[in-house]
Structure formats: C-alpha cells, structure tokens
Amino acid sequence: MVEFQQRGEDLDNNVLECKRLLEEAQGRLKELEEGRNEGEEDEEREAELKKVQAEVKKLKKDEKSFEKMTEKLRREEKKLPWDVDTISKEGFSKSVLNIKPVTKEETEEEKVEKHKTFVEKYAKEIKHFGMMRRWDDSQKYLSDNTHLVCEETANCLVVICIDFEIDEKHALMEQVAHQAIVVQFILDLGRTLKVDARGCFRQFFSKIKTADKPYVDAFDHELELLKERIRSCAQIRMDSAMKELEGEERQKRLGPGGLDPVAVYESLPKEIQKSFDEKNIEMLQEAISKLDLEEGKYHLSRCIDSGLWVPESGEGDDEEDDEEEDS
C-alpha cells in the first residue's frame, strides 16, 4: 500500500512539472513567433524556434502519456482489496493532483451567502494579506492560511480597494490591488493545470520571483487593468451616492404642495425671481399683476405649493373671492 501511494505521489509531481514546463515552453514559442512576424529573422532565432517547437511537441506527448498512466493507476487503485490501510488513509484519488469532482452549480443567492459568510469569518486575515509587500511574506502567509486561496479572497480584496479609492487613499488601493492580482493569478494557474489552486500557489511565487519577463509583464498588465476598473467602480459609487444625497436634500426642501422650491424658482419670470431675491412683496405683486390672469395664478400657485410664498391666513380665500368678482 505504501509503495502504491508513493507511485501516485511521484506521478502527480511529474504531471505538475510537465504542465509547468509546457506552459513555459509555449510562452517562449509565442515570443519567438511574434518576433518572426515582426521581421526579426536570423539563423540563431530560427534555430531556437525549431528547438522550442520540438520541446513543446515532446512535452505535449509526455503530458498525454502521464494522463494515461494516471488513468491506469486509478483503475489499479479500484482493484485494491479493502483493509485498514485503504480505509483509514487517503488514497490516490485525493493526492496533490486533486482534480475537482463535478459539483452542482451554485445559485446566485448561494454564492452571495457563501461570500458573505467567508468574508465575515476571515475579514481580518484577508486585510492583513492585502497589506503585505514582499513575495516571501505573501507565500508564507498563504502557506499558513491556505483557505485564503479562493475567489472570495480575491473579490474581498477588490472591494477593499474600491473603499480605499473612494476615501482617496490611492497608495493603499494600489497595494491591495497588487495582492488581489496575486490571488487571481494563483487561481488562474490552478485552472490551467486543472488542480486545486491551494496546491500550486508555491509554483506561482517561484515563477514570479525568478523574473520570467513575459509572466511579469502579464502580471503588471492585469494589475493596471484592475486599478482602472477599481477607479471606474469607485467613481460610479460616488456619483450614485451624490445623486442619492441630492434626492434626499430635494425631498427635505419640498414645499407643502410637494414642489421643489429651487426648481420652481428657476422656472419663474426674471422680475418675479428678482422680487424673491430682494424679498420685496410689492415688487412681487407688481410683477404678477403684469401677467395675464391664468399665468399669474399658475406662478403664484406654484410658489405657494413649493413654500417660496407663504400667504397670510385668509389670503388664499381673498384671491378666490377676487377671481369670482372678476368673472
């Protein structure tokens, strides 16, 4: 049983290493092919291109071979007799390869609840990770807290970034955004290798620390895109908050008839506006008298409904009596 488990672990390690080498070789191949398309042709570059093409071909062949060996080992595992070892210890199906089983897709409500529960439980740890600046510190912290290697952590870090940007703490926003991309790249690596991201985050740090230029450039590019999205989201949230505040202020200043005094004032003729500016009742009465009856009645009614004009007790009745006499 011990020998069987060791074979499984060795095979897993070989699969991971093969996938890593294939990814690196494909990156070099893409770079060489782009150089050729830009007209940078020379014998040395062509020789290197052919060499890398052959390497990619061999690694793809090795990958398929490892997949067949993995499948064969899984079939052998199923035939093993049940004993204390096979029942009480993890078998090959739960080795570091850790291929995810097919699970029922979560609903949006379940995802939201899962995210909320996770963030409430690990908010302190996530924020602490977001403030880390050194690769080694980040790697050690994730090694001690592998549960943070997940989508919920990446999403939470982005939310923290948006809050910092709204508070105009731009340097902190950029720092936490960097860590959000770290988590996202680890998750992407896991998807690429088809393994649990918690089992391959060390590969990310090894790759990024060796200054593999195409990989670092891709990291920096994604970081800049994320920062732009964060600034955009922060602006949208601030605009929305401003509109909401303006709506509340408008609601507070509505007059007894439900009209906004600012909007009513802006719609008044210039002479009536001037009378309100100077708080001159005689000027107001004179300005209204110059209008025809219906227009004057319309503006006066709106001034009363908006609270711009507060008639004395009985004044409204007098106006109605005057209108009846005129008719």
mmCIF file of C-alpha atoms in Angstrom:
data_model
loop_
_atom_site.group_PDB
_atom_site.id
_atom_site.type_symbol
_atom_site.label_atom_id
_atom_site.label_comp_id
_atom_site.label_asym_id
_atom_site.label_seq_id
_atom_site.Cartn_x
_atom_site.Cartn_y
_atom_site.Cartn_z
ATOM 1 C CA MET A 1 0.000 0.000 0.000
ATOM 2 C CA VAL A 2 2.846 2.391 0.876
ATOM 3 C CA GLU A 3 4.544 1.590 -2.426
ATOM 4 C CA PHE A 4 1.292 2.232 -4.319
ATOM 5 C CA GLN A 5 0.817 5.612 -2.629
ATOM 6 C CA GLN A 6 4.415 6.584 -3.406
ATOM 7 C CA ARG A 7 3.854 5.770 -7.081
ATOM 8 C CA GLY A 8 0.782 8.007 -7.055
ATOM 9 C CA GLU A 9 2.654 10.903 -5.442
ATOM 10 C CA ASP A 10 5.587 10.566 -7.852
ATOM 11 C CA LEU A 11 3.233 10.538 -10.813
ATOM 12 C CA ASP A 12 1.399 13.611 -9.529
ATOM 13 C CA ASN A 13 4.656 15.507 -9.177
ATOM 14 C CA ASN A 14 5.674 14.515 -12.696
ATOM 15 C CA VAL A 15 2.320 15.696 -14.091
ATOM 16 C CA LEU A 16 2.621 19.087 -12.395
ATOM 17 C CA GLU A 17 6.211 19.543 -13.518
ATOM 18 C CA CYS A 18 5.319 18.571 -17.089
ATOM 19 C CA LYS A 19 2.456 21.093 -17.192
ATOM 20 C CA ARG A 20 4.722 23.804 -15.781
ATOM 21 C CA LEU A 21 7.446 23.138 -18.361
ATOM 22 C CA LEU A 22 4.876 23.023 -21.168
ATOM 23 C CA GLU A 23 3.426 26.369 -20.140
ATOM 24 C CA GLU A 24 6.894 27.953 -20.057
ATOM 25 C CA ALA A 25 7.835 26.458 -23.429
ATOM 26 C CA GLN A 26 4.607 27.681 -25.024
ATOM 27 C CA GLY A 27 5.353 31.152 -23.685
ATOM 28 C CA ARG A 28 8.829 31.138 -25.255
ATOM 29 C CA LEU A 29 7.400 29.784 -28.519
ATOM 30 C CA LYS A 30 4.809 32.567 -28.694
ATOM 31 C CA GLU A 31 7.508 35.177 -28.093
ATOM 32 C CA LEU A 32 9.726 33.767 -30.853
ATOM 33 C CA GLU A 33 6.832 33.532 -33.334
ATOM 34 C CA GLU A 34 5.827 37.140 -32.631
ATOM 35 C CA GLY A 35 9.424 38.223 -33.270
ATOM 36 C CA ARG A 36 9.398 36.386 -36.606
ATOM 37 C CA ASN A 37 6.112 38.092 -37.591
ATOM 38 C CA GLU A 38 7.707 41.461 -36.873
ATOM 39 C CA GLY A 39 10.504 40.682 -39.342
ATOM 40 C CA GLU A 40 13.216 39.753 -36.835
ATOM 41 C CA GLU A 41 14.546 36.744 -38.724
ATOM 42 C CA ASP A 42 18.053 35.353 -38.284
ATOM 43 C CA GLU A 43 19.597 31.906 -38.248
ATOM 44 C CA GLU A 44 20.069 31.830 -34.491
ATOM 45 C CA ARG A 45 16.441 32.801 -33.833
ATOM 46 C CA GLU A 46 15.170 30.226 -36.366
ATOM 47 C CA ALA A 47 17.263 27.528 -34.745
ATOM 48 C CA GLU A 48 15.910 28.464 -31.317
ATOM 49 C CA LEU A 49 12.358 28.471 -32.716
ATOM 50 C CA LYS A 50 12.734 24.948 -34.095
ATOM 51 C CA LYS A 51 14.251 23.779 -30.834
ATOM 52 C CA VAL A 52 11.350 25.182 -28.764
ATOM 53 C CA GLN A 53 8.785 23.755 -31.224
ATOM 54 C CA ALA A 54 10.313 20.324 -30.759
ATOM 55 C CA GLU A 55 10.323 20.811 -26.988
ATOM 56 C CA VAL A 56 6.619 21.769 -26.972
ATOM 57 C CA LYS A 57 5.784 18.744 -29.125
ATOM 58 C CA LYS A 58 7.669 16.407 -26.783
ATOM 59 C CA LEU A 59 6.074 17.891 -23.655
ATOM 60 C CA LYS A 60 2.576 17.535 -25.130
ATOM 61 C CA LYS A 61 3.381 13.900 -25.860
ATOM 62 C CA ASP A 62 4.671 13.446 -22.300
ATOM 63 C CA GLU A 63 1.516 15.091 -20.939
ATOM 64 C CA LYS A 64 -0.703 12.618 -22.762
ATOM 65 C CA SER A 65 1.484 9.766 -21.560
ATOM 66 C CA PHE A 66 1.173 10.919 -17.943
ATOM 67 C CA GLU A 67 -2.611 11.183 -18.335
ATOM 68 C CA LYS A 68 -2.744 7.562 -19.489
ATOM 69 C CA MET A 69 -0.532 6.477 -16.590
ATOM 70 C CA THR A 70 -2.763 8.381 -14.159
ATOM 71 C CA GLU A 71 -5.866 6.690 -15.501
ATOM 72 C CA LYS A 72 -4.166 3.285 -15.307
ATOM 73 C CA LEU A 73 -3.157 3.892 -11.690
ATOM 74 C CA ARG A 74 -6.704 4.911 -10.812
ATOM 75 C CA ARG A 75 -8.014 1.648 -12.278
ATOM 76 C CA GLU A 76 -5.459 -0.309 -10.245
ATOM 77 C CA GLU A 77 -6.490 1.574 -7.114
ATOM 78 C CA LYS A 78 -10.113 0.463 -7.535
ATOM 79 C CA LYS A 79 -8.981 -3.179 -7.617
ATOM 80 C CA LEU A 80 -7.067 -2.939 -4.320
ATOM 81 C CA PRO A 81 -8.524 -5.068 -1.502
ATOM 82 C CA TRP A 82 -10.073 -3.167 1.406
ATOM 83 C CA ASP A 83 -8.051 -3.296 4.589
ATOM 84 C CA VAL A 84 -7.175 -0.996 7.470
ATOM 85 C CA ASP A 85 -4.729 0.976 5.299
ATOM 86 C CA THR A 86 -7.063 1.591 2.357
ATOM 87 C CA ILE A 87 -9.986 2.549 4.595
ATOM 88 C CA SER A 88 -8.187 4.831 7.064
ATOM 89 C CA LYS A 89 -5.714 6.569 4.731
ATOM 90 C CA GLU A 90 -6.229 8.876 1.768
ATOM 91 C CA GLY A 91 -5.854 7.017 -1.485
ATOM 92 C CA PHE A 92 -4.540 8.179 -4.816
ATOM 93 C CA SER A 93 -7.833 9.918 -5.666
ATOM 94 C CA LYS A 94 -7.052 12.533 -3.022
ATOM 95 C CA SER A 95 -3.407 13.138 -3.743
ATOM 96 C CA VAL A 96 -1.860 16.511 -4.574
ATOM 97 C CA LEU A 97 -3.205 16.264 -8.127
ATOM 98 C CA ASN A 98 -6.604 16.939 -6.557
ATOM 99 C CA ILE A 99 -8.727 17.039 -9.697
ATOM 100 C CA LYS A 100 -12.002 18.671 -8.716
ATOM 101 C CA PRO A 101 -15.108 16.467 -8.814
ATOM 102 C CA VAL A 102 -18.167 17.570 -10.750
ATOM 103 C CA THR A 103 -20.365 19.508 -8.338
ATOM 104 C CA LYS A 104 -23.777 21.077 -8.594
ATOM 105 C CA GLU A 105 -23.551 24.656 -9.820
ATOM 106 C CA GLU A 106 -24.353 27.182 -7.104
ATOM 107 C CA THR A 107 -27.209 29.646 -7.489
ATOM 108 C CA GLU A 108 -26.518 33.399 -7.266
ATOM 109 C CA GLU A 109 -28.129 33.508 -3.813
ATOM 110 C CA GLU A 110 -25.892 30.661 -2.613
ATOM 111 C CA LYS A 111 -22.809 32.384 -3.994
ATOM 112 C CA VAL A 112 -23.690 35.660 -2.269
ATOM 113 C CA GLU A 113 -24.334 33.909 1.044
ATOM 114 C CA LYS A 114 -21.105 31.891 0.748
ATOM 115 C CA HIS A 115 -19.113 35.061 0.038
ATOM 116 C CA LYS A 116 -20.739 36.920 2.939
ATOM 117 C CA THR A 117 -20.060 34.097 5.406
ATOM 118 C CA PHE A 118 -16.434 33.711 4.276
ATOM 119 C CA VAL A 119 -15.669 37.444 4.457
ATOM 120 C CA GLU A 120 -17.252 37.802 7.887
ATOM 121 C CA LYS A 121 -15.139 34.917 9.161
ATOM 122 C CA TYR A 122 -11.798 35.860 7.586
ATOM 123 C CA ALA A 123 -12.013 39.658 7.070
ATOM 124 C CA LYS A 124 -9.051 40.326 9.382
ATOM 125 C CA GLU A 125 -6.794 37.735 7.694
ATOM 126 C CA ILE A 126 -7.726 38.956 4.197
ATOM 127 C CA LYS A 127 -6.963 42.580 5.033
ATOM 128 C CA HIS A 128 -3.657 41.547 6.638
ATOM 129 C CA PHE A 129 -2.665 39.682 3.469
ATOM 130 C CA GLY A 130 -3.686 42.701 1.377
ATOM 131 C CA MET A 131 -1.095 44.852 3.163
ATOM 132 C CA MET A 132 1.848 42.519 2.508
ATOM 133 C CA ARG A 133 4.548 43.831 0.154
ATOM 134 C CA ARG A 134 7.187 41.070 -0.097
ATOM 135 C CA TRP A 135 6.742 37.902 -2.175
ATOM 136 C CA ASP A 136 8.217 35.719 0.577
ATOM 137 C CA ASP A 137 5.864 37.133 3.214
ATOM 138 C CA SER A 138 2.842 36.560 0.961
ATOM 139 C CA GLN A 139 3.907 32.991 0.197
ATOM 140 C CA LYS A 140 4.459 32.131 3.858
ATOM 141 C CA TYR A 141 1.134 33.676 4.877
ATOM 142 C CA LEU A 142 -0.781 31.697 2.253
ATOM 143 C CA SER A 143 1.130 28.573 3.269
ATOM 144 C CA ASP A 144 -0.137 29.093 6.827
ATOM 145 C CA ASN A 145 -3.632 30.080 5.649
ATOM 146 C CA THR A 146 -4.363 28.032 2.518
ATOM 147 C CA HIS A 147 -8.112 28.633 2.949
ATOM 148 C CA LEU A 148 -7.489 32.170 1.659
ATOM 149 C CA VAL A 149 -6.570 30.840 -1.796
ATOM 150 C CA CYS A 150 -10.055 31.252 -3.263
ATOM 151 C CA GLU A 151 -12.327 33.538 -5.281
ATOM 152 C CA GLU A 152 -13.871 35.007 -2.132
ATOM 153 C CA THR A 153 -10.500 36.417 -1.045
ATOM 154 C CA ALA A 154 -9.851 37.981 -4.457
ATOM 155 C CA ASN A 155 -13.333 39.553 -4.516
ATOM 156 C CA CYS A 156 -12.999 40.852 -0.965
ATOM 157 C CA LEU A 157 -9.631 42.470 -1.766
ATOM 158 C CA VAL A 158 -11.208 44.271 -4.743
ATOM 159 C CA VAL A 159 -13.994 45.620 -2.507
ATOM 160 C CA ILE A 160 -11.359 46.883 -0.053
ATOM 161 C CA CYS A 161 -9.595 48.582 -2.980
ATOM 162 C CA ILE A 162 -12.773 50.392 -4.032
ATOM 163 C CA ASP A 163 -13.307 51.627 -0.457
ATOM 164 C CA PHE A 164 -9.734 52.943 -0.319
ATOM 165 C CA GLU A 165 -10.157 54.699 -3.680
ATOM 166 C CA ILE A 166 -13.382 56.381 -2.525
ATOM 167 C CA ASP A 167 -11.547 57.582 0.602
ATOM 168 C CA GLU A 168 -8.786 58.910 -1.719
ATOM 169 C CA LYS A 169 -6.217 56.527 -0.184
ATOM 170 C CA HIS A 170 -4.720 55.794 -3.596
ATOM 171 C CA ALA A 171 -1.437 54.238 -2.416
ATOM 172 C CA LEU A 172 -3.283 51.729 -0.219
ATOM 173 C CA MET A 173 -5.630 50.943 -3.093
ATOM 174 C CA GLU A 174 -2.699 50.103 -5.367
ATOM 175 C CA GLN A 175 -1.067 47.943 -2.688
ATOM 176 C CA VAL A 176 -4.183 45.839 -2.064
ATOM 177 C CA ALA A 177 -4.879 45.640 -5.825
ATOM 178 C CA HIS A 178 -1.432 44.044 -6.232
ATOM 179 C CA GLN A 179 -2.373 41.336 -3.725
ATOM 180 C CA ALA A 180 -5.738 40.800 -5.416
ATOM 181 C CA ILE A 181 -3.908 40.041 -8.670
ATOM 182 C CA VAL A 182 -1.583 37.666 -6.786
ATOM 183 C CA VAL A 183 -4.595 35.617 -5.671
ATOM 184 C CA GLN A 184 -6.179 35.822 -9.123
ATOM 185 C CA PHE A 185 -3.011 34.576 -10.850
ATOM 186 C CA ILE A 186 -2.788 31.649 -8.420
ATOM 187 C CA LEU A 187 -6.424 30.746 -9.165
ATOM 188 C CA ASP A 188 -5.768 31.035 -12.914
ATOM 189 C CA LEU A 189 -2.712 28.778 -12.578
ATOM 190 C CA GLY A 190 -4.835 26.190 -10.799
ATOM 191 C CA ARG A 191 -7.400 26.291 -13.607
ATOM 192 C CA THR A 192 -4.657 25.986 -16.224
ATOM 193 C CA LEU A 193 -3.082 22.980 -14.512
ATOM 194 C CA LYS A 194 -6.535 21.581 -13.621
ATOM 195 C CA VAL A 195 -5.590 21.281 -9.966
ATOM 196 C CA ASP A 196 -6.738 22.802 -6.697
ATOM 197 C CA ALA A 197 -5.135 26.270 -6.515
ATOM 198 C CA ARG A 198 -4.188 25.621 -2.881
ATOM 199 C CA GLY A 199 -1.754 23.017 -4.147
ATOM 200 C CA CYS A 200 0.050 25.171 -6.706
ATOM 201 C CA PHE A 201 0.474 28.633 -5.183
ATOM 202 C CA ARG A 202 4.144 27.892 -4.492
ATOM 203 C CA GLN A 203 4.670 27.453 -8.239
ATOM 204 C CA PHE A 204 3.287 30.948 -8.824
ATOM 205 C CA PHE A 205 5.723 32.500 -6.359
ATOM 206 C CA SER A 206 8.657 30.524 -7.786
ATOM 207 C CA LYS A 207 7.806 31.754 -11.264
ATOM 208 C CA ILE A 208 7.195 35.406 -10.359
ATOM 209 C CA LYS A 209 10.335 35.621 -8.199
ATOM 210 C CA THR A 210 12.603 34.317 -10.989
ATOM 211 C CA ALA A 211 11.552 37.392 -13.027
ATOM 212 C CA ASP A 212 10.238 35.456 -16.019
ATOM 213 C CA LYS A 213 9.704 38.595 -18.157
ATOM 214 C CA PRO A 214 6.591 37.555 -20.157
ATOM 215 C CA TYR A 215 4.947 36.365 -16.945
ATOM 216 C CA VAL A 216 5.876 39.527 -15.018
ATOM 217 C CA ASP A 217 4.686 41.713 -17.908
ATOM 218 C CA ALA A 218 1.347 39.874 -17.954
ATOM 219 C CA PHE A 219 1.060 40.339 -14.184
ATOM 220 C CA ASP A 220 1.761 44.083 -14.417
ATOM 221 C CA HIS A 221 -0.701 44.454 -17.296
ATOM 222 C CA GLU A 222 -3.507 42.758 -15.359
ATOM 223 C CA LEU A 223 -2.683 44.887 -12.317
ATOM 224 C CA GLU A 224 -3.049 48.112 -14.325
ATOM 225 C CA LEU A 225 -6.361 46.914 -15.801
ATOM 226 C CA LEU A 226 -7.659 46.096 -12.316
ATOM 227 C CA LYS A 227 -6.685 49.521 -10.980
ATOM 228 C CA GLU A 228 -8.548 51.181 -13.850
ATOM 229 C CA ARG A 229 -11.653 49.098 -13.118
ATOM 230 C CA ILE A 230 -11.406 49.987 -9.426
ATOM 231 C CA ARG A 231 -11.202 53.725 -10.210
ATOM 232 C CA SER A 232 -14.201 53.407 -12.518
ATOM 233 C CA CYS A 233 -16.267 51.488 -9.931
ATOM 234 C CA ALA A 234 -15.328 53.980 -7.211
ATOM 235 C CA GLN A 235 -16.445 56.883 -9.420
ATOM 236 C CA ILE A 236 -19.757 55.167 -10.187
ATOM 237 C CA ARG A 237 -20.364 54.580 -6.480
ATOM 238 C CA MET A 238 -19.543 58.198 -5.627
ATOM 239 C CA ASP A 239 -21.835 59.500 -8.401
ATOM 240 C CA SER A 240 -24.619 57.229 -7.177
ATOM 241 C CA ALA A 241 -24.136 58.389 -3.585
ATOM 242 C CA MET A 242 -24.182 62.018 -4.732
ATOM 243 C CA LYS A 243 -27.442 61.512 -6.630
ATOM 244 C CA GLU A 244 -28.967 59.789 -3.620
ATOM 245 C CA LEU A 245 -27.865 62.659 -1.371
ATOM 246 C CA GLU A 246 -29.272 65.221 -3.790
ATOM 247 C CA GLY A 247 -32.543 63.289 -3.844
ATOM 248 C CA GLU A 248 -32.704 63.306 -0.040
ATOM 249 C CA GLU A 249 -31.945 67.041 0.075
ATOM 250 C CA ARG A 250 -34.617 67.704 -2.532
ATOM 251 C CA GLN A 251 -37.129 65.629 -0.562
ATOM 252 C CA LYS A 252 -36.363 67.633 2.595
ATOM 253 C CA ARG A 253 -36.946 71.012 0.930
ATOM 254 C CA LEU A 254 -40.236 70.135 -0.797
ATOM 255 C CA GLY A 255 -42.967 72.643 -0.058
ATOM 256 C CA PRO A 256 -46.468 71.948 1.332
ATOM 257 C CA GLY A 257 -47.732 71.190 -2.165
ATOM 258 C CA GLY A 258 -44.894 68.757 -2.913
ATOM 259 C CA LEU A 259 -42.936 71.056 -5.263
ATOM 260 C CA ASP A 260 -39.205 71.749 -5.133
ATOM 261 C CA PRO A 261 -38.647 75.492 -4.393
ATOM 262 C CA VAL A 262 -35.349 75.501 -6.336
ATOM 263 C CA ALA A 263 -36.982 74.076 -9.466
ATOM 264 C CA VAL A 264 -39.954 76.454 -9.127
ATOM 265 C CA TYR A 265 -37.681 79.484 -8.636
ATOM 266 C CA GLU A 266 -35.694 78.644 -11.772
ATOM 267 C CA SER A 267 -38.930 78.434 -13.792
ATOM 268 C CA LEU A 268 -40.212 81.898 -12.717
ATOM 269 C CA PRO A 269 -40.030 85.026 -14.913
ATOM 270 C CA LYS A 270 -36.966 87.222 -14.190
ATOM 271 C CA GLU A 271 -38.961 90.011 -12.483
ATOM 272 C CA ILE A 272 -40.577 87.581 -10.043
ATOM 273 C CA GLN A 273 -37.175 85.988 -9.342
ATOM 274 C CA LYS A 274 -35.781 89.460 -8.577
ATOM 275 C CA SER A 275 -38.621 90.177 -6.119
ATOM 276 C CA PHE A 276 -37.763 86.985 -4.225
ATOM 277 C CA ASP A 277 -34.050 87.833 -4.284
ATOM 278 C CA GLU A 278 -34.798 91.248 -2.740
ATOM 279 C CA LYS A 279 -37.642 89.897 -0.569
ATOM 280 C CA ASN A 280 -39.847 92.721 -1.864
ATOM 281 C CA ILE A 281 -43.560 91.886 -1.629
ATOM 282 C CA GLU A 282 -44.666 94.987 -3.527
ATOM 283 C CA MET A 283 -42.337 94.137 -6.393
ATOM 284 C CA LEU A 284 -43.722 90.577 -6.405
ATOM 285 C CA GLN A 285 -47.337 91.795 -6.538
ATOM 286 C CA GLU A 286 -46.486 94.246 -9.287
ATOM 287 C CA ALA A 287 -44.646 91.576 -11.334
ATOM 288 C CA ILE A 288 -47.591 89.175 -11.051
ATOM 289 C CA SER A 289 -50.091 91.915 -11.959
ATOM 290 C CA LYS A 290 -48.270 92.448 -15.259
ATOM 291 C CA LEU A 291 -49.020 88.849 -16.254
ATOM 292 C CA ASP A 292 -52.335 87.699 -17.617
ATOM 293 C CA LEU A 293 -54.711 86.197 -15.034
ATOM 294 C CA GLU A 294 -54.085 82.500 -15.763
ATOM 295 C CA GLU A 295 -50.287 82.826 -15.940
ATOM 296 C CA GLY A 296 -50.175 84.868 -12.739
ATOM 297 C CA LYS A 297 -52.402 82.356 -10.968
ATOM 298 C CA TYR A 298 -50.180 79.482 -12.225
ATOM 299 C CA HIS A 299 -46.924 81.008 -10.937
ATOM 300 C CA LEU A 300 -48.449 82.117 -7.618
ATOM 301 C CA SER A 301 -49.914 78.658 -7.005
ATOM 302 C CA ARG A 302 -46.530 77.014 -7.669
ATOM 303 C CA CYS A 303 -44.803 79.483 -5.354
ATOM 304 C CA ILE A 304 -47.257 78.573 -2.577
ATOM 305 C CA ASP A 305 -47.000 74.805 -3.197
ATOM 306 C CA SER A 306 -43.203 74.966 -3.102
ATOM 307 C CA GLY A 307 -43.075 77.130 0.025
ATOM 308 C CA LEU A 308 -41.470 80.089 -1.752
ATOM 309 C CA TRP A 309 -44.517 82.167 -0.893
ATOM 310 C CA VAL A 310 -46.392 81.671 2.365
ATOM 311 C CA PRO A 311 -49.702 83.563 2.186
ATOM 312 C CA GLU A 312 -51.093 85.084 5.349
ATOM 313 C CA SER A 313 -54.185 83.456 6.838
ATOM 314 C CA GLY A 314 -57.194 84.076 4.615
ATOM 315 C CA GLU A 315 -55.112 85.459 1.743
ATOM 316 C CA GLY A 316 -55.886 82.470 -0.432
ATOM 317 C CA ASP A 317 -59.624 82.923 0.190
ATOM 318 C CA ASP A 318 -59.401 86.629 -0.727
ATOM 319 C CA GLU A 319 -57.766 85.698 -4.032
ATOM 320 C CA GLU A 320 -60.565 83.252 -4.806
ATOM 321 C CA ASP A 321 -63.169 85.943 -3.998
ATOM 322 C CA ASP A 322 -61.369 88.407 -6.280
ATOM 323 C CA GLU A 323 -61.414 85.882 -9.092
ATOM 324 C CA GLU A 324 -65.176 85.324 -8.616
ATOM 325 C CA GLU A 325 -65.820 89.082 -8.724
ATOM 326 C CA ASP A 326 -63.730 89.447 -11.891
ATOM 327 C CA SER A 327 -65.720 86.666 -13.526
#
